[in-house]
Amino acid sequence: MTISPAPRVAVIVVAAGSGTRLGQDAPKAFVGLGAHTILRHCLRGVFAAPEAQVVIVAPAGREGEALTDAREAAGSRAALVSVVTGGDTRQASVSAGLAALWPSVEVVLVHDAARALTPPAVFERVIAAVDRTGWGVIPGLPVVDTIKRVEGQQVVAAVDRSQLAAAQTPQGFRRDVLEASYAVAAEEFTDDAALVAAAGHQVALVEGDALSFKITTPDDLARARSLAVPVAPVSAAAPDRGLMPRVGVGTDVHAFGGEGALWLAGLEWPGEAALSGHSDGDAVAHAIVDALLSAAGLGDIGTHFGTSRPEFAGAHADAFLARTRALLGEAGFDIVNVAVQVQSNRPKFAPRRAEAEGVLSAALGGAPVSVAATTTDGLGFTGAGEGVQAFAVALIRPI
Ligand code: CTP
Ligand code: MG
């Protein structure tokens, strides 16, 4: 018999936004802060707070990644986690989260994944204040700037900032109040507190935290990256693991027998036998891609460039390497350098080594690439002239 958990508190983590203003390729919650996603960092705070059901609202198609992050962050609390698909607006996403609450839940916190660095103490303060007052509760900070009311370019009034607070999340509510307020909401509100207040309920303020800022623009992302401490260091001997460089390894083999010209190490080799493969068969480029993805923990070439991606059929090294560099950038990594060795009888590399290094390095945004080549003394498939093999090592560092 399994005993279902019966938590009194739930946290709905809304992570389904696209992050338009951040302007990265990935939805905002899946952009990297060092080695881990914004969502994963956010969940560290959630799971360090008092025990609660945790409902993650993910963008359509990203539910699996959200669950992986959640299981890793949850540790022994994995049974408390579920993932649901979000909607077109934040409000629709919160509604989707509400529909997944368990019967035991009496207090609901709604939290933006984009406030990735929110400390656990804020969750505790909000829960305590909901329990004490029965009101909706928001964490907020005093406004430090002098605020003006403007019309176009004209300042029309001063605003008394002592009457203002900047609202953050997690915002906490009695479940019955939040559900009833959502049921009657007839328009889009900017946060849950506004929606609950519009339904006639009281809302109180508790102290927020400067670390709870919302990652909205590229500047916010840079700030979060500089402040984020690594997630779950594995041992006390390496407490700053998330800030350390990371190494990766990759290897690839292609057989001769392709159509047209040979492409290897980003160069075309007229008069040489071609390699076969889904793309141009450039084993050197593919080994580098695998080494870079391995260093970043982003899977391998099949994860990102599999045969299901027709745009990479026949593509050359520059396309693969530029896309790989972009994937690493999204995950928060810079390439330090790459070393690759190719085993093959032909072509003769020495005369074009510098050219190959230049092309590969340019495709990686200027990171140095060194290319070495060797024969295998007639041994093995490379010695028999059946194909080529390449080995690559890459070093990357968190931005
Ligand atoms: N959110 C959501 N579903 C939506 C829109 C937003 O779950 N349809 C979540 C976001 O993932 C984020 C939080 O609500 O954690 C706050 O929204 P915001 O910072 O505006 O994020 P985005 O909508 O993703 O960003 P942008 O407005 O720049 O597109
Ligand atoms: Mg938005």
Coordinates of N, CA and C in Angstrom, one line a residue, residues 36-182:
H36 N 23.2 25.2 -14.2 CA 21.8 24.8 -14.0 C 20.9 25.8 -14.5
T37 N 19.6 25.4 -14.7 CA 18.6 26.3 -15.3 C 18.1 27.2 -14.2
I38 N 17.5 28.3 -14.7 CA 16.8 29.2 -13.8 C 15.8 28.5 -12.9
L39 N 15.0 27.6 -13.5 CA 14.0 26.8 -12.8 C 14.7 26.0 -11.7
R40 N 15.8 25.3 -12.0 CA 16.5 24.5 -11.0 C 17.0 25.3 -9.8
H41 N 17.5 26.5 -10.1 CA 17.9 27.4 -9.0 C 16.7 27.8 -8.2
C42 N 15.6 28.1 -8.8 CA 14.4 28.5 -8.1 C 13.9 27.4 -7.2
L43 N 14.0 26.2 -7.7 CA 13.5 25.0 -6.9 C 14.3 24.7 -5.7
R44 N 15.6 25.1 -5.7 CA 16.4 24.9 -4.5 C 15.8 25.7 -3.4
G45 N 15.3 26.9 -3.6 CA 14.7 27.7 -2.5 C 13.4 27.1 -2.1
V46 N 12.6 26.6 -3.1 CA 11.3 26.0 -2.8 C 11.4 24.8 -1.9
F47 N 12.4 23.9 -2.2 CA 12.6 22.7 -1.5 C 13.3 22.9 -0.2
A48 N 14.0 24.0 0.0 CA 14.6 24.3 1.3 C 13.6 24.9 2.3
A49 N 12.4 25.3 1.7 CA 11.4 25.9 2.5 C 10.6 24.8 3.2
P50 N 9.6 25.2 4.1 CA 8.8 24.1 4.7 C 8.1 23.2 3.7
E51 N 8.0 21.9 4.1 CA 7.5 20.9 3.2 C 6.1 21.3 2.6
A52 N 6.0 21.1 1.3 CA 4.8 21.5 0.6 C 4.6 20.6 -0.7
Q53 N 3.4 20.5 -1.2 CA 3.2 20.0 -2.5 C 3.8 21.0 -3.5
V54 N 4.5 20.6 -4.5 CA 5.1 21.5 -5.5 C 4.6 21.2 -6.9
V55 N 3.8 22.2 -7.4 CA 3.3 22.0 -8.8 C 4.1 23.0 -9.7
I56 N 4.8 22.4 -10.7 CA 5.5 23.2 -11.6 C 4.7 23.4 -12.9
V57 N 4.5 24.6 -13.3 CA 3.7 24.9 -14.5 C 4.7 25.2 -15.6
A58 N 4.8 24.3 -16.6 CA 5.9 24.3 -17.6 C 5.3 24.7 -19.0
P59 N 6.2 25.2 -19.9 CA 5.7 25.5 -21.2 C 5.4 24.1 -21.9
A60 N 4.4 24.1 -22.8 CA 4.1 22.9 -23.6 C 5.4 22.4 -24.3
G61 N 5.6 21.1 -24.1 CA 6.8 20.5 -24.7 C 8.0 20.5 -23.8
R62 N 8.0 21.2 -22.7 CA 9.1 21.2 -21.8 C 8.9 20.5 -20.5
E63 N 7.7 19.8 -20.4 CA 7.3 19.2 -19.1 C 8.4 18.2 -18.6
G64 N 9.0 17.4 -19.6 CA 10.0 16.4 -19.2 C 11.2 17.0 -18.5
E65 N 11.7 18.1 -19.2 CA 12.9 18.8 -18.6 C 12.5 19.4 -17.2
A66 N 11.3 19.9 -17.1 CA 10.9 20.5 -15.8 C 10.9 19.4 -14.7
L67 N 10.4 18.2 -15.1 CA 10.3 17.1 -14.1 C 11.8 16.7 -13.7
T68 N 12.7 16.6 -14.7 CA 14.1 16.2 -14.4 C 14.6 17.2 -13.4
D69 N 14.5 18.5 -13.6 CA 15.0 19.5 -12.7 C 14.3 19.3 -11.3
A70 N 13.0 19.1 -11.3 CA 12.3 19.0 -10.1 C 12.7 17.8 -9.3
R71 N 12.9 16.6 -9.9 CA 13.3 15.4 -9.2 C 14.6 15.6 -8.5
E72 N 15.5 16.3 -9.3 CA 16.9 16.5 -8.8 C 16.8 17.4 -7.6
A73 N 16.0 18.5 -7.7 CA 16.0 19.5 -6.6 C 15.2 18.9 -5.4
A74 N 14.2 18.0 -5.7 CA 13.4 17.6 -4.6 C 14.0 16.6 -3.6
G75 N 15.0 15.8 -4.1 CA 15.6 14.8 -3.3 C 14.6 13.9 -2.7
S76 N 14.6 13.8 -1.3 CA 13.6 12.9 -0.7 C 12.2 13.4 -0.8
R77 N 11.9 14.6 -1.3 CA 10.6 15.1 -1.4 C 10.0 14.9 -2.8
A78 N 10.6 13.9 -3.6 CA 10.2 13.8 -5.0 C 8.7 13.4 -5.1
A79 N 8.1 12.7 -4.1 CA 6.7 12.3 -4.2 C 5.8 13.5 -4.1
L80 N 6.3 14.7 -3.8 CA 5.5 15.9 -3.6 C 5.4 16.7 -4.9
V81 N 6.1 16.2 -6.0 CA 6.2 17.1 -7.2 C 5.3 16.7 -8.3
S82 N 4.6 17.6 -8.9 CA 4.0 17.3 -10.2 C 4.3 18.4 -11.2
V83 N 4.1 18.1 -12.5 CA 4.3 19.1 -13.5 C 3.1 19.2 -14.4
V84 N 2.6 20.4 -14.6 CA 1.4 20.6 -15.5 C 1.8 21.5 -16.6
T85 N 1.0 21.6 -17.7 CA 1.3 22.4 -18.8 C 0.6 23.8 -18.6
G86 N 1.4 24.9 -18.9 CA 0.9 26.2 -18.7 C 0.0 26.7 -19.8
G87 N -0.4 28.0 -19.7 CA -1.3 28.6 -20.7 C -0.7 29.8 -21.3
D88 N -1.5 30.5 -22.1 CA -1.0 31.7 -22.8 C -0.6 32.9 -22.0
T89 N -1.2 33.0 -20.8 CA -0.9 34.1 -19.9 C -0.5 33.5 -18.6
R90 N 0.1 34.4 -17.7 CA 0.5 33.9 -16.4 C -0.7 33.5 -15.6
Q91 N -1.8 34.2 -15.8 CA -3.0 33.9 -15.1 C -3.5 32.5 -15.5
A92 N -3.5 32.2 -16.8 CA -3.9 30.9 -17.2 C -3.0 29.8 -16.7
S93 N -1.7 30.1 -16.6 CA -0.7 29.2 -16.0 C -1.0 28.9 -14.5
V94 N -1.3 29.9 -13.8 CA -1.7 29.7 -12.4 C -2.9 28.9 -12.3
S95 N -3.9 29.1 -13.1 CA -5.1 28.3 -13.1 C -4.8 26.8 -13.3
A96 N -3.9 26.6 -14.3 CA -3.5 25.2 -14.5 C -2.9 24.6 -13.3
G97 N -2.1 25.3 -12.6 CA -1.5 24.9 -11.3 C -2.6 24.6 -10.3
L98 N -3.5 25.5 -10.2 CA -4.6 25.3 -9.1 C -5.4 24.0 -9.3
A99 N -5.5 23.6 -10.6 CA -6.3 22.4 -10.9 C -5.6 21.2 -10.5
A100 N -4.3 21.3 -10.2 CA -3.5 20.1 -9.8 C -3.3 20.0 -8.3
L101 N -4.0 20.8 -7.5 CA -3.7 20.8 -6.0 C -4.4 19.5 -5.4
W102 N -3.7 19.0 -4.4 CA -4.3 17.8 -3.7 C -5.3 18.3 -2.7
P103 N -6.2 17.3 -2.3 CA -7.3 17.7 -1.4 C -6.8 18.2 -0.1
S104 N -5.6 17.8 0.4 CA -5.2 18.2 1.7 C -4.7 19.6 1.8
V105 N -4.5 20.3 0.7 CA -3.9 21.6 0.7 C -4.8 22.7 1.1
E106 N -4.4 23.5 2.1 CA -5.2 24.6 2.6 C -4.6 26.0 2.3
V107 N -3.3 26.0 2.1 CA -2.6 27.3 1.9 C -1.8 27.2 0.6
V108 N -2.0 28.1 -0.3 CA -1.3 28.0 -1.6 C -0.4 29.2 -1.8
L109 N 0.9 29.0 -2.2 CA 1.8 30.0 -2.6 C 2.0 30.0 -4.1
V110 N 2.0 31.1 -4.7 CA 2.2 31.2 -6.2 C 3.5 31.9 -6.3
H111 N 4.5 31.3 -7.1 CA 5.8 31.8 -7.2 C 6.3 31.8 -8.6
D112 N 7.0 32.9 -9.0 CA 7.5 33.0 -10.3 C 8.9 32.3 -10.4
A113 N 9.0 31.3 -11.3 CA 10.3 30.7 -11.5 C 11.4 31.7 -11.8
A114 N 11.0 32.8 -12.4 CA 11.9 33.9 -12.8 C 12.6 34.6 -11.6
R115 N 12.0 34.4 -10.4 CA 12.6 34.9 -9.2 C 13.5 33.8 -8.6
A116 N 14.5 33.5 -9.4 CA 15.3 32.2 -9.2 C 16.0 32.2 -7.9
L117 N 16.4 33.3 -7.3 CA 17.3 33.3 -6.2 C 16.5 33.6 -4.8
T118 N 15.2 33.5 -4.8 CA 14.4 33.8 -3.6 C 14.8 32.9 -2.5
P119 N 15.2 33.5 -1.3 CA 15.6 32.6 -0.2 C 14.5 31.9 0.5
P120 N 14.7 30.7 1.0 CA 13.6 30.0 1.7 C 12.9 30.7 2.8
A121 N 13.6 31.7 3.5 CA 13.0 32.4 4.6 C 11.8 33.2 4.1
V122 N 11.8 33.6 2.8 CA 10.6 34.4 2.3 C 9.4 33.5 2.3
F123 N 9.6 32.2 1.9 CA 8.4 31.3 1.9 C 7.9 31.2 3.3
E124 N 8.8 31.0 4.3 CA 8.4 30.8 5.7 C 7.6 32.0 6.1
R125 N 8.1 33.2 5.8 CA 7.4 34.5 6.3 C 6.0 34.5 5.7
V126 N 5.9 34.2 4.4 CA 4.6 34.3 3.8 C 3.6 33.3 4.4
I127 N 4.1 32.0 4.5 CA 3.2 31.0 5.1 C 2.7 31.4 6.5
A128 N 3.7 31.9 7.3 CA 3.3 32.3 8.7 C 2.3 33.4 8.7
A129 N 2.4 34.4 7.8 CA 1.5 35.5 7.8 C 0.1 35.1 7.3
V130 N 0.1 34.2 6.3 CA -1.3 33.6 5.9 C -1.9 32.9 7.1
D131 N -1.2 32.1 7.8 CA -1.7 31.4 8.9 C -2.2 32.4 10.0
R132 N -1.5 33.4 10.2 CA -1.8 34.4 11.3 C -3.0 35.2 10.9
T133 N -3.1 35.7 9.7 CA -4.1 36.7 9.3 C -5.3 36.1 8.5
G134 N -5.0 35.0 7.8 CA -6.1 34.5 6.9 C -6.2 35.4 5.7
W135 N -5.4 36.4 5.6 CA -5.4 37.3 4.4 C -4.5 36.7 3.3
G136 N -4.6 37.3 2.1 CA -3.6 37.1 1.1 C -2.3 37.8 1.6
V137 N -1.2 37.3 1.3 CA 0.1 37.9 1.7 C 1.1 38.0 0.6
I138 N 1.7 39.2 0.4 CA 2.7 39.3 -0.6 C 4.0 39.8 0.1
P139 N 5.1 39.3 -0.4 CA 6.4 39.9 0.1 C 6.7 41.1 -0.8
G140 N 7.2 42.2 -0.2 CA 7.5 43.4 -1.0 C 8.7 44.1 -0.3
L141 N 9.2 45.1 -1.1 CA 10.3 45.9 -0.6 C 9.9 47.4 -0.8
P142 N 10.4 48.2 0.1 CA 10.1 49.6 0.0 C 10.7 50.1 -1.3
V143 N 10.1 51.1 -1.9 CA 10.6 51.7 -3.2 C 11.7 52.7 -2.8
V144 N 12.9 52.6 -3.3 CA 13.9 53.5 -2.9 C 14.0 54.8 -3.8
D145 N 13.7 54.6 -5.1 CA 13.7 55.8 -6.0 C 12.6 56.7 -5.7
T146 N 12.8 58.0 -6.0 CA 11.7 59.0 -6.0 C 10.9 58.7 -7.2
I147 N 9.6 58.6 -7.0 CA 8.7 58.2 -8.1 C 7.9 59.4 -8.6
K148 N 7.8 59.6 -9.9 CA 7.0 60.7 -10.5 C 5.8 60.1 -11.3
R149 N 4.7 60.8 -11.3 CA 3.7 60.5 -12.2 C 3.9 61.3 -13.5
V150 N 3.9 60.7 -14.7 CA 4.2 61.4 -15.9 C 3.1 61.2 -16.9
E151 N 3.0 62.2 -17.8 CA 2.2 62.1 -19.0 C 3.1 62.3 -20.2
G152 N 3.4 61.3 -20.9 CA 4.4 61.5 -22.0 C 5.7 61.8 -21.4
Q153 N 6.3 62.9 -21.8 CA 7.6 63.4 -21.3 C 7.4 64.4 -20.1
Q154 N 6.1 64.7 -19.8 CA 5.9 65.7 -18.7 C 5.7 65.1 -17.4
V155 N 6.4 65.6 -16.4 CA 6.2 65.2 -15.0 C 5.0 65.9 -14.5
V156 N 3.9 65.2 -14.0 CA 2.7 65.9 -13.6 C 2.5 65.8 -12.1
A157 N 3.2 65.0 -11.4 CA 3.0 64.9 -10.0 C 4.1 64.1 -9.3
A158 N 4.3 64.4 -8.0 CA 5.2 63.5 -7.2 C 4.3 62.5 -6.6
V159 N 4.9 61.3 -6.3 CA 4.1 60.2 -5.7 C 4.8 60.0 -4.3
D160 N 4.1 59.9 -3.3 CA 4.7 59.6 -1.9 C 5.1 58.2 -1.9
R161 N 6.5 58.0 -1.9 CA 7.0 56.6 -2.0 C 6.8 55.9 -0.7
S162 N 6.5 56.6 0.4 CA 6.3 55.8 1.7 C 5.0 55.0 1.6
Q163 N 4.2 55.4 0.6 CA 2.9 54.6 0.4 C 3.1 53.5 -0.6
L164 N 4.3 53.3 -1.1 CA 4.5 52.3 -2.1 C 5.4 51.1 -1.7
A165 N 5.1 49.9 -2.3 CA 6.0 48.8 -2.1 C 6.1 48.1 -3.4
A166 N 7.3 47.5 -3.7 CA 7.5 46.7 -4.9 C 7.1 45.3 -4.6
A167 N 6.1 44.8 -5.3 CA 5.6 43.4 -5.0 C 6.4 42.3 -5.6
Q168 N 6.7 41.3 -4.8 CA 7.4 40.1 -5.3 C 6.5 38.9 -5.2
T169 N 7.1 37.7 -5.3 CA 6.5 36.4 -5.1 C 7.5 35.7 -4.2
P170 N 7.1 34.6 -3.5 CA 5.8 33.9 -3.5 C 4.7 34.7 -2.8
Q171 N 3.5 34.7 -3.4 CA 2.4 35.3 -2.8 C 1.5 34.2 -2.3
G172 N 1.1 34.4 -1.0 CA 0.4 33.2 -0.4 C -1.1 33.6 -0.1
F173 N -1.9 32.5 -0.1 CA -3.4 32.7 0.0 C -4.0 31.5 0.7
R174 N -5.1 31.7 1.4 CA -5.9 30.5 1.7 C -6.4 29.9 0.4
R175 N -6.4 28.6 0.4 CA -6.8 28.0 -0.9 C -8.2 28.4 -1.3
D176 N -9.2 28.4 -0.3 CA -10.5 28.7 -0.7 C -10.6 30.1 -1.3
V177 N -9.9 31.0 -0.7 CA -9.9 32.4 -1.2 C -9.4 32.5 -2.6
L178 N -8.2 31.9 -2.8 CA -7.6 31.9 -4.2 C -8.5 31.3 -5.2
E179 N -9.0 30.1 -4.9 CA -9.8 29.4 -5.9 C -11.1 30.2 -6.2
A180 N -11.7 30.8 -5.2 CA -12.9 31.6 -5.4 C -12.6 32.8 -6.2
S181 N -11.4 33.5 -6.0 CA -11.1 34.7 -6.7 C -10.8 34.4 -8.1
Y182 N -10.1 33.2 -8.4 CA -9.9 32.9 -9.8 C -11.2 32.5 -10.5

